One Martini backbone bead per residue (centre of mass of N, CA, C, O) as a GRO file, in nm:
protein
  413
    1MET     BB    1  -0.550  -6.855 -11.372
    2GLU     BB    2  -0.269  -6.799 -11.151
    3LEU     BB    3  -0.186  -6.523 -11.046
    4LYS     BB    4   0.080  -6.321 -10.918
    5ARG     BB    5   0.245  -6.172 -10.684
    6VAL     BB    6   0.355  -5.814 -10.663
    7VAL     BB    7   0.660  -5.618 -10.569
    8ILE     BB    8   0.833  -5.344 -10.445
    9THR     BB    9   1.207  -5.340 -10.466
   10GLY     BB   10   1.220  -5.051 -10.606
   11VAL     BB   11   1.296  -4.633 -10.571
   12GLY     BB   12   1.278  -4.360 -10.731
   13THR     BB   13   1.344  -4.001 -10.735
   14VAL     BB   14   1.285  -3.688 -10.923
   15ASN     BB   15   1.157  -3.351 -10.753
   16PRO     BB   16   1.043  -3.064 -10.578
   17LEU     BB   17   1.111  -3.256 -10.315
   18GLY     BB   18   1.381  -3.404 -10.442
   19ASN     BB   19   1.644  -3.641 -10.539
   20SER     BB   20   1.528  -3.825 -10.331
   21VAL     BB   21   1.330  -4.008 -10.186
   22GLN     BB   22   1.436  -3.943  -9.837
   23GLU     BB   23   1.373  -3.628  -9.908
   24PHE     BB   24   1.064  -3.648 -10.031
   25TRP     BB   25   0.944  -3.769  -9.756
   26GLU     BB   26   1.069  -3.516  -9.551
   27ASN     BB   27   0.857  -3.294  -9.691
   28LEU     BB   28   0.619  -3.454  -9.664
   29LYS     BB   29   0.554  -3.476  -9.402
   30THR     BB   30   0.608  -3.162  -9.329
   31GLY     BB   31   0.512  -2.953  -9.561
   32VAL     BB   32   0.643  -2.887  -9.832
   33SER     BB   33   0.695  -2.649 -10.049
   34GLY     BB   34   0.777  -2.648 -10.417
   35ALA     BB   35   0.730  -2.355 -10.470
   36GLY     BB   36   0.858  -2.134 -10.719
   37PRO     BB   37   0.985  -1.899 -10.886
   38ILE     BB   38   1.074  -1.906 -11.204
   39THR     BB   39   1.422  -2.062 -11.315
   40HIS     BB   40   1.424  -2.164 -11.674
   41PHE     BB   41   1.310  -1.901 -11.727
   42ASP     BB   42   1.138  -1.568 -11.843
   43ALA     BB   43   0.822  -1.526 -11.662
   44SER     BB   44   0.695  -1.187 -11.716
   45LYS     BB   45   0.488  -1.270 -11.973
   46PHE     BB   46   0.286  -1.452 -11.754
   47THR     BB   47   0.003  -1.529 -11.576
   48THR     BB   48   0.211  -1.706 -11.464
   49GLN     BB   49   0.534  -1.706 -11.207
   50PHE     BB   50   0.506  -2.033 -11.085
   51ALA     BB   51   0.642  -2.348 -10.954
   52CYS     BB   52   0.740  -2.661 -10.955
   53GLU     BB   53   1.062  -2.765 -10.922
   54VAL     BB   54   1.403  -2.892 -10.992
   55LYS     BB   55   1.619  -2.916 -10.789
   56ASN     BB   56   1.997  -2.972 -10.817
   57PHE     BB   57   2.013  -3.095 -11.108
   58ASP     BB   58   2.302  -3.324 -11.225
   59PRO     BB   59   2.287  -3.540 -11.466
   60LEU     BB   60   2.610  -3.608 -11.440
   61GLU     BB   61   2.494  -3.899 -11.267
   62TYR     BB   62   2.392  -4.046 -11.508
   63VAL     BB   63   2.541  -3.910 -11.724
   64GLU     BB   64   2.733  -3.825 -11.967
   65LYS     BB   65   2.807  -3.502 -12.132
   66LYS     BB   66   2.788  -3.642 -12.450
   67GLU     BB   67   2.459  -3.689 -12.398
   68VAL     BB   68   2.288  -3.468 -12.289
   69ARG     BB   69   2.199  -3.339 -12.538
   70LYS     BB   70   2.034  -3.598 -12.636
   71HIS     BB   71   1.798  -3.477 -12.402
   72ASP     BB   72   1.568  -3.440 -12.243
   73PRO     BB   73   1.455  -3.403 -11.895
   74TYR     BB   74   1.234  -3.592 -11.905
   75THR     BB   75   1.433  -3.844 -11.941
   76LEU     BB   76   1.650  -3.743 -11.724
   77TYR     BB   77   1.406  -3.797 -11.509
   78ALA     BB   78   1.418  -4.109 -11.585
   79PHE     BB   79   1.713  -4.204 -11.542
   80ALA     BB   80   1.729  -4.115 -11.215
   81SER     BB   81   1.526  -4.272 -11.108
   82SER     BB   82   1.572  -4.562 -11.253
   83ALA     BB   83   1.876  -4.589 -11.124
   84GLN     BB   84   1.792  -4.601 -10.839
   85ALA     BB   85   1.544  -4.834 -10.856
   86VAL     BB   86   1.818  -5.040 -10.911
   87ALA     BB   87   1.993  -4.990 -10.677
   88ASP     BB   88   1.777  -5.058 -10.481
   89SER     BB   89   1.686  -5.376 -10.534
   90GLY     BB   90   1.987  -5.594 -10.567
   91LEU     BB   91   2.016  -5.634 -10.860
   92ASP     BB   92   2.176  -5.889 -11.039
   93LEU     BB   93   2.258  -5.828 -11.352
   94GLU     BB   94   2.424  -6.033 -11.462
   95LYS     BB   95   2.191  -6.264 -11.376
   96VAL     BB   96   1.977  -6.170 -11.502
   97ASP     BB   97   1.694  -6.197 -11.713
   98GLY     BB   98   1.623  -5.973 -11.978
   99ASP     BB   99   1.402  -6.152 -12.135
  100ARG     BB  100   1.200  -6.109 -11.865
  101VAL     BB  101   1.274  -5.768 -11.856
  102GLY     BB  102   1.066  -5.469 -11.842
  103VAL     BB  103   0.926  -5.137 -11.995
  104ILE     BB  104   0.673  -4.931 -11.841
  105TRP     BB  105   0.596  -4.613 -11.933
  106GLY     BB  106   0.522  -4.265 -11.847
  107ALA     BB  107   0.375  -3.983 -12.076
  108GLY     BB  108   0.190  -3.667 -12.163
  109ILE     BB  109   0.431  -3.560 -12.357
  110GLY     BB  110   0.736  -3.513 -12.308
  111GLY     BB  111   0.937  -3.316 -12.537
  112LEU     BB  112   0.875  -2.983 -12.452
  113GLN     BB  113   1.143  -2.871 -12.498
  114THR     BB  114   1.249  -2.929 -12.770
  115PHE     BB  115   0.971  -2.857 -12.935
  116HIS     BB  116   1.044  -2.527 -12.884
  117GLU     BB  117   1.287  -2.476 -12.942
  118GLU     BB  118   1.302  -2.571 -13.266
  119VAL     BB  119   1.075  -2.384 -13.370
  120ARG     BB  120   1.231  -2.138 -13.295
  121ALA     BB  121   1.497  -2.167 -13.430
  122PHE     BB  122   1.398  -2.213 -13.703
  123SER     BB  123   1.195  -1.934 -13.703
  124GLU     BB  124   1.456  -1.705 -13.631
  125ASP     BB  125   1.745  -1.898 -13.797
  126ARG     BB  126   1.729  -2.135 -13.840
  127PRO     BB  127   1.709  -2.398 -14.161
  128ARG     BB  128   1.698  -2.638 -13.942
  129PHE     BB  129   1.692  -2.972 -13.768
  130SER     BB  130   1.774  -3.151 -13.558
  131PRO     BB  131   1.847  -3.480 -13.538
  132PHE     BB  132   1.715  -3.514 -13.250
  133PHE     BB  133   1.484  -3.411 -13.226
  134ILE     BB  134   1.258  -3.674 -13.235
  135PRO     BB  135   1.431  -3.875 -13.016
  136LYS     BB  136   1.366  -3.652 -12.807
  137MET     BB  137   1.037  -3.595 -12.820
  138ILE     BB  138   0.937  -3.850 -12.813
  139ALA     BB  139   0.741  -4.049 -12.534
  140ASN     BB  140   0.850  -4.257 -12.608
  141ILE     BB  141   1.217  -4.298 -12.517
  142ALA     BB  142   1.275  -4.369 -12.234
  143GLY     BB  143   1.180  -4.631 -12.217
  144GLY     BB  144   1.413  -4.715 -12.442
  145LEU     BB  145   1.678  -4.638 -12.294
  146ILE     BB  146   1.664  -4.797 -12.041
  147SER     BB  147   1.642  -5.096 -12.178
  148ILE     BB  148   1.958  -5.052 -12.292
  149LYS     BB  149   2.094  -4.956 -12.075
  150TYR     BB  150   2.012  -5.271 -11.912
  151GLY     BB  151   1.884  -5.498 -12.087
  152PHE     BB  152   1.554  -5.498 -12.137
  153ARG     BB  153   1.377  -5.744 -12.368
  154GLY     BB  154   1.069  -5.668 -12.256
  155PRO     BB  155   0.865  -5.518 -12.214
  156ASN     BB  156   0.798  -5.201 -12.439
  157TYR     BB  157   0.634  -4.911 -12.360
  158THR     BB  158   0.402  -4.609 -12.366
  159THR     BB  159   0.168  -4.384 -12.202
  160VAL     BB  160  -0.082  -4.188 -12.310
  161SER     BB  161  -0.317  -3.991 -12.074
  162ALA     BB  162  -0.190  -3.778 -11.916
  163CYS     BB  163  -0.269  -3.786 -11.585
  164ALA     BB  164  -0.264  -4.137 -11.613
  165SER     BB  165  -0.045  -4.222 -11.679
  166ALA     BB  166   0.182  -4.388 -11.500
  167SER     BB  167  -0.053  -4.578 -11.376
  168HIS     BB  168  -0.093  -4.747 -11.654
  169ALA     BB  169   0.186  -4.849 -11.631
  170MET     BB  170   0.168  -4.981 -11.386
  171ILE     BB  171  -0.043  -5.194 -11.438
  172ASP     BB  172   0.056  -5.300 -11.682
  173ALA     BB  173   0.312  -5.430 -11.515
  174PHE     BB  174   0.182  -5.577 -11.307
  175ASN     BB  175   0.049  -5.765 -11.497
  176MET     BB  176   0.246  -5.895 -11.659
  177ILE     BB  177   0.359  -6.084 -11.400
  178ARG     BB  178   0.075  -6.197 -11.318
  179MET     BB  179   0.117  -6.363 -11.630
  180GLY     BB  180   0.366  -6.440 -11.701
  181LYS     BB  181   0.560  -6.185 -11.883
  182ALA     BB  182   0.719  -6.166 -11.630
  183ASP     BB  183   0.960  -6.091 -11.381
  184ILE     BB  184   1.000  -5.785 -11.441
  185MET     BB  185   0.980  -5.445 -11.371
  186LEU     BB  186   0.991  -5.105 -11.504
  187THR     BB  187   0.810  -4.820 -11.350
  188GLY     BB  188   0.688  -4.486 -11.474
  189GLY     BB  189   0.717  -4.140 -11.468
  190SER     BB  190   0.765  -3.822 -11.687
  191GLU     BB  191   0.817  -3.480 -11.638
  192ALA     BB  192   0.872  -3.126 -11.871
  193GLY     BB  193   0.701  -2.865 -11.847
  194VAL     BB  194   0.858  -2.623 -11.726
  195ASN     BB  195   0.752  -2.367 -11.996
  196GLU     BB  196   0.662  -2.203 -12.213
  197ALA     BB  197   0.439  -2.387 -12.367
  198GLY     BB  198   0.340  -2.510 -12.108
  199LEU     BB  199   0.226  -2.227 -11.946
  200ALA     BB  200   0.087  -2.128 -12.175
  201GLY     BB  201  -0.099  -2.374 -12.215
  202PHE     BB  202  -0.279  -2.333 -11.924
  203ASN     BB  203  -0.321  -2.054 -11.939
  204SER     BB  204  -0.524  -2.055 -12.191
  205MET     BB  205  -0.716  -2.232 -11.985
  206ARG     BB  206  -0.749  -2.149 -11.695
  207ALA     BB  207  -0.566  -2.387 -11.488
  208LEU     BB  208  -0.410  -2.179 -11.323
  209SER     BB  209  -0.249  -2.027 -11.088
  210THR     BB  210  -0.224  -1.657 -10.977
  211ARG     BB  211  -0.031  -1.674 -10.716
  212ASN     BB  212   0.239  -1.450 -10.733
  213ASP     BB  213   0.255  -1.352 -10.415
  214ASP     BB  214   0.206  -1.689 -10.375
  215PRO     BB  215   0.334  -1.986 -10.389
  216LYS     BB  216   0.338  -2.172 -10.164
  217THR     BB  217  -0.024  -2.108 -10.164
  218ALA     BB  218  -0.131  -2.211 -10.434
  219SER     BB  219  -0.193  -2.511 -10.380
  220ARG     BB  220  -0.561  -2.572 -10.304
  221PRO     BB  221  -0.701  -2.775 -10.211
  222PHE     BB  222  -1.042  -2.770 -10.126
  223ASP     BB  223  -1.019  -2.466 -10.141
  224LYS     BB  224  -1.244  -2.171 -10.194
  225ASP     BB  225  -0.959  -2.048 -10.264
  226ARG     BB  226  -0.879  -2.189 -10.538
  227ASP     BB  227  -0.712  -2.119 -10.872
  228GLY     BB  228  -0.570  -2.373 -10.958
  229PHE     BB  229  -0.266  -2.564 -11.085
  230VAL     BB  230   0.074  -2.628 -11.035
  231MET     BB  231   0.361  -2.711 -11.184
  232GLY     BB  232   0.534  -2.956 -11.239
  233GLU     BB  233   0.817  -3.217 -11.193
  234GLY     BB  234   0.921  -3.540 -11.282
  235SER     BB  235   1.017  -3.847 -11.115
  236ALA     BB  236   0.934  -4.170 -11.110
  237ALA     BB  237   0.990  -4.522 -10.968
  238PHE     BB  238   0.976  -4.898 -11.058
  239VAL     BB  239   1.013  -5.230 -10.876
  240LEU     BB  240   0.863  -5.502 -11.043
  241GLU     BB  241   0.798  -5.845 -10.856
  242GLU     BB  242   0.787  -6.126 -10.830
  243TYR     BB  243   0.737  -6.250 -10.479
  244GLU     BB  244   0.907  -6.507 -10.471
  245SER     BB  245   1.161  -6.413 -10.593
  246ALA     BB  246   1.209  -6.163 -10.369
  247VAL     BB  247   1.236  -6.373 -10.102
  248LYS     BB  248   1.442  -6.573 -10.248
  249ARG     BB  249   1.657  -6.293 -10.239
  250GLY     BB  250   1.581  -6.075  -9.997
  251ALA     BB  251   1.436  -5.849 -10.046
  252THR     BB  252   1.290  -5.556 -10.027
  253ILE     BB  253   0.948  -5.455  -9.957
  254TYR     BB  254   0.735  -5.217  -9.945
  255ALA     BB  255   0.502  -5.363 -10.071
  256GLU     BB  256   0.189  -5.461 -10.279
  257LEU     BB  257   0.061  -5.467 -10.568
  258ALA     BB  258  -0.306  -5.502 -10.580
  259GLY     BB  259  -0.416  -5.336 -10.808
  260GLY     BB  260  -0.639  -5.197 -11.061
  261GLY     BB  261  -0.809  -4.920 -11.240
  262MET     BB  262  -1.010  -4.835 -11.537
  263SER     BB  263  -1.148  -4.547 -11.685
  264ALA     BB  264  -1.441  -4.326 -11.839
  265ASP     BB  265  -1.624  -4.052 -11.863
  266ALA     BB  266  -1.765  -3.924 -12.133
  267PHE     BB  267  -1.777  -3.636 -12.152
  268HIS     BB  268  -1.494  -3.447 -12.163
  269MET     BB  269  -1.223  -3.287 -12.268
  270THR     BB  270  -1.132  -3.172 -11.923
  271ALA     BB  271  -1.386  -3.187 -11.776
  272PRO     BB  272  -1.527  -3.350 -11.547
  273ASP     BB  273  -1.739  -3.536 -11.400
  274PRO     BB  274  -1.952  -3.395 -11.150
  275ASP     BB  275  -2.083  -3.682 -11.046
  276GLY     BB  276  -1.820  -3.899 -11.053
  277ARG     BB  277  -1.847  -4.167 -11.231
  278GLY     BB  278  -1.554  -4.264 -11.356
  279ALA     BB  279  -1.447  -4.236 -11.070
  280THR     BB  280  -1.620  -4.472 -10.934
  281LEU     BB  281  -1.538  -4.680 -11.117
  282VAL     BB  282  -1.242  -4.693 -11.018
  283MET     BB  283  -1.244  -4.771 -10.768
  284LYS     BB  284  -1.451  -5.041 -10.781
  285TRP     BB  285  -1.245  -5.206 -10.969
  286ALA     BB  286  -1.000  -5.208 -10.804
  287LEU     BB  287  -1.114  -5.351 -10.602
  288GLU     BB  288  -1.182  -5.597 -10.753
  289ASP     BB  289  -0.892  -5.645 -10.847
  290ALA     BB  290  -0.783  -5.708 -10.512
  291GLY     BB  291  -0.987  -5.799 -10.309
  292ILE     BB  292  -1.115  -5.528 -10.191
  293LYS     BB  293  -1.265  -5.344 -10.001
  294PRO     BB  294  -1.376  -5.031  -9.877
  295GLU     BB  295  -1.337  -5.071  -9.551
  296ASP     BB  296  -1.003  -5.154  -9.620
  297VAL     BB  297  -0.921  -4.876  -9.619
  298ASP     BB  298  -0.670  -4.625  -9.516
  299TYR     BB  299  -0.630  -4.464  -9.795
  300ILE     BB  300  -0.618  -4.141 -10.028
  301ASN     BB  301  -0.441  -4.038 -10.307
  302VAL     BB  302  -0.573  -3.758 -10.433
  303HIS     BB  303  -0.570  -3.598 -10.711
  304GLY     BB  304  -0.601  -3.319 -10.666
  305THR     BB  305  -0.568  -3.009 -10.823
  306SER     BB  306  -0.689  -2.700 -10.754
  307THR     BB  307  -0.984  -2.717 -10.885
  308PRO     BB  308  -1.298  -2.636 -10.920
  309LEU     BB  309  -1.388  -2.900 -11.028
  310GLY     BB  310  -1.228  -3.161 -10.940
  311ASP     BB  311  -1.286  -3.124 -10.626
  312ILE     BB  312  -1.573  -3.182 -10.605
  313ALA     BB  313  -1.592  -3.509 -10.760
  314GLU     BB  314  -1.406  -3.649 -10.629
  315PRO     BB  315  -1.588  -3.676 -10.340
  316LYS     BB  316  -1.815  -3.798 -10.436
  317ALA     BB  317  -1.721  -4.037 -10.533
  318ILE     BB  318  -1.626  -4.165 -10.297
  319LEU     BB  319  -1.893  -4.168 -10.158
  320LYS     BB  320  -1.990  -4.396 -10.340
  321ALA     BB  321  -1.776  -4.597 -10.304
  322PHE     BB  322  -1.772  -4.598  -9.955
  323GLY     BB  323  -1.970  -4.456  -9.797
  324GLU     BB  324  -1.967  -4.437  -9.484
  325HIS     BB  325  -1.637  -4.496  -9.479
  326ALA     BB  326  -1.535  -4.222  -9.628
  327TYR     BB  327  -1.499  -4.128  -9.277
  328ASN     BB  328  -1.250  -4.341  -9.239
  329VAL     BB  329  -1.082  -4.210  -9.459
  330SER     BB  330  -0.744  -4.072  -9.562
  331ILE     BB  331  -0.696  -3.806  -9.722
  332SER     BB  332  -0.491  -3.645 -10.002
  333SER     BB  333  -0.289  -3.371 -10.112
  334THR     BB  334   0.044  -3.393 -10.264
  335LYS     BB  335   0.010  -3.125 -10.468
  336SER     BB  336   0.016  -2.900 -10.272
  337MET     BB  337   0.342  -2.973 -10.323
  338THR     BB  338   0.388  -3.073 -10.609
  339GLY     BB  339   0.279  -3.038 -10.792
  340HIS     BB  340   0.196  -3.121 -11.136
  341LEU     BB  341   0.327  -3.359 -11.294
  342LEU     BB  342   0.120  -3.482 -11.464
  343GLY     BB  343   0.213  -3.783 -11.631
  344ALA     BB  344   0.357  -3.843 -11.353
  345ALA     BB  345   0.193  -3.850 -11.079
  346GLY     BB  346   0.161  -4.139 -11.034
  347ALA     BB  347   0.437  -4.192 -10.933
  348ILE     BB  348   0.487  -3.964 -10.709
  349GLU     BB  349   0.168  -4.081 -10.554
  350GLY     BB  350   0.240  -4.360 -10.548
  351LEU     BB  351   0.484  -4.332 -10.374
  352ALA     BB  352   0.369  -4.146 -10.112
  353SER     BB  353   0.202  -4.419 -10.039
  354VAL     BB  354   0.442  -4.634  -9.984
  355MET     BB  355   0.497  -4.485  -9.780
  356ALA     BB  356   0.291  -4.442  -9.582
  357LEU     BB  357   0.234  -4.705  -9.529
  358ARG     BB  358   0.572  -4.761  -9.407
  359ASN     BB  359   0.520  -4.539  -9.180
  360ASN     BB  360   0.261  -4.447  -9.098
  361ILE     BB  361   0.172  -4.193  -9.265
  362VAL     BB  362   0.004  -3.904  -9.340
  363PRO     BB  363  -0.016  -3.662  -9.579
  364PRO     BB  364  -0.063  -3.353  -9.636
  365THR     BB  365  -0.303  -3.087  -9.690
  366ILE     BB  366  -0.208  -2.808  -9.762
  367ASN     BB  367  -0.359  -2.450  -9.769
  368HIS     BB  368  -0.592  -2.471  -9.572
  369PHE     BB  369  -0.868  -2.192  -9.490
  370THR     BB  370  -1.113  -2.290  -9.616
  371ASP     BB  371  -1.410  -2.378  -9.652
  372ASP     BB  372  -1.628  -2.581  -9.861
  373PRO     BB  373  -1.951  -2.603  -9.923
  374GLU     BB  374  -1.952  -2.824 -10.166
  375ILE     BB  375  -1.767  -2.998  -9.950
  376ASP     BB  376  -1.722  -3.243  -9.750
  377SER     BB  377  -1.626  -3.195  -9.387
  378ARG     BB  378  -1.657  -3.513  -9.324
  379LEU     BB  379  -1.347  -3.545  -9.463
  380ASP     BB  380  -1.036  -3.673  -9.428
  381PHE     BB  381  -0.779  -3.425  -9.541
  382THR     BB  382  -0.502  -3.374  -9.387
  383PHE     BB  383  -0.473  -3.044  -9.276
  384ASN     BB  384  -0.154  -2.911  -9.255
  385LYS     BB  385  -0.092  -3.208  -9.086
  386ALA     BB  386   0.011  -3.475  -9.036
  387LYS     BB  387  -0.064  -3.835  -8.984
  388GLU     BB  388  -0.093  -4.095  -8.749
  389ARG     BB  389  -0.140  -4.466  -8.870
  390GLU     BB  390  -0.287  -4.733  -8.955
  391LEU     BB  391  -0.147  -4.883  -9.261
  392ASN     BB  392  -0.266  -5.111  -9.519
  393ILE     BB  393  -0.430  -4.911  -9.730
  394ALA     BB  394  -0.381  -4.801 -10.078
  395ILE     BB  395  -0.482  -4.559 -10.284
  396SER     BB  396  -0.448  -4.383 -10.642
  397ASN     BB  397  -0.552  -4.115 -10.822
  398THR     BB  398  -0.607  -4.062 -11.150
  399PHE     BB  399  -0.695  -3.773 -11.417
  400GLY     BB  400  -0.760  -3.722 -11.722
  401PHE     BB  401  -0.752  -3.541 -12.033
  402GLY     BB  402  -1.045  -3.664 -12.150
  403GLY     BB  403  -1.122  -3.946 -11.894
  404HIS     BB  404  -0.869  -4.058 -11.771
  405ASN     BB  405  -0.885  -4.340 -11.537
  406ALA     BB  406  -0.638  -4.445 -11.236
  407THR     BB  407  -0.615  -4.714 -10.995
  408VAL     BB  408  -0.408  -4.788 -10.716
  409VAL     BB  409  -0.317  -5.052 -10.528
  410PHE     BB  410  -0.194  -5.072 -10.165
  411LYS     BB  411   0.008  -5.331  -9.953
  412LYS     BB  412   0.119  -5.402  -9.708
  413HIS     BB  413   0.390  -5.642  -9.614
   0.00000   0.00000   0.00000
């Protein structure tokens, strides 16, 4: 079977660094931190009191006022990024065959805010649940509602694999097109976990940074003094299209989505394999899927969460997957700026990778102060300042609780 080529023709985002792709990219390349004291709720009783929140977001730009209360924030973020991506693609929706357009979305948790609010209200003073409780809360609803909005009747489902969710969604959407099961796919991911339940849950696991005195420097991937990740929220979306069709209609092509890999650590519920075995496999398989040699890769947008164990395991995996070429690859963790968007991480970091390719700029890993002796300092982590270099191939790594691993390969068009 001859596989079709797949390209990205539309992008959109709402995230802690901006409510558009351009704003996001400007802040990303200049090393702006999206972290600050939590404003969504009173966080004073929690061990961690800061996060990377979406700022100045107006859902009324995307949803009618009477509809807002029917949707969880994770769905509203999905509406925003997907609307931007569809508009950016220049698709004439009146001429598009909706039967050949699908939506595969990623979400690690779904409507956590809704779940928390409804259970709290019921336990305190309300003897019933809202009729919107289930449809607002379920993790698949964003993808379903996007398809309803646009009349996209092709393949439609949601991938749930913790922090690898959006990457898995992108890989599945990519495969739908290259195998001829769809002509166009809308894909990406969204998450809205910055709420009391999300913060308390991760605090109980001791997974979050507690650097309340200096939130903007709290996310410190690969730094010796890192003390956990910083929660983020938001969404990113992509319009994927069969290459020949995109060229024929004169679409703007951001990059080619060239391949994807998936693996499992098969090791622990929340901790990574310390030898990076699953991470090594997923990068190798992604490159094989794309028909690319390790020495062809210029940039890796790493998972790089700023956790004690994960930041040691991933560089080990890179060295195993790339050998000596690992020292020639530019590496960065954009979570140092956006925080960790959980199930949407693969989408926002995929977008960062695409914009890096398009602009020949490696975004930085900010907040590096002290080298960790357990991490090979010869690797180029692009610490603290962006770097200009010719970029042709980039990969994006995402690893989730449960040992789920996904890597997406992007190629400059």
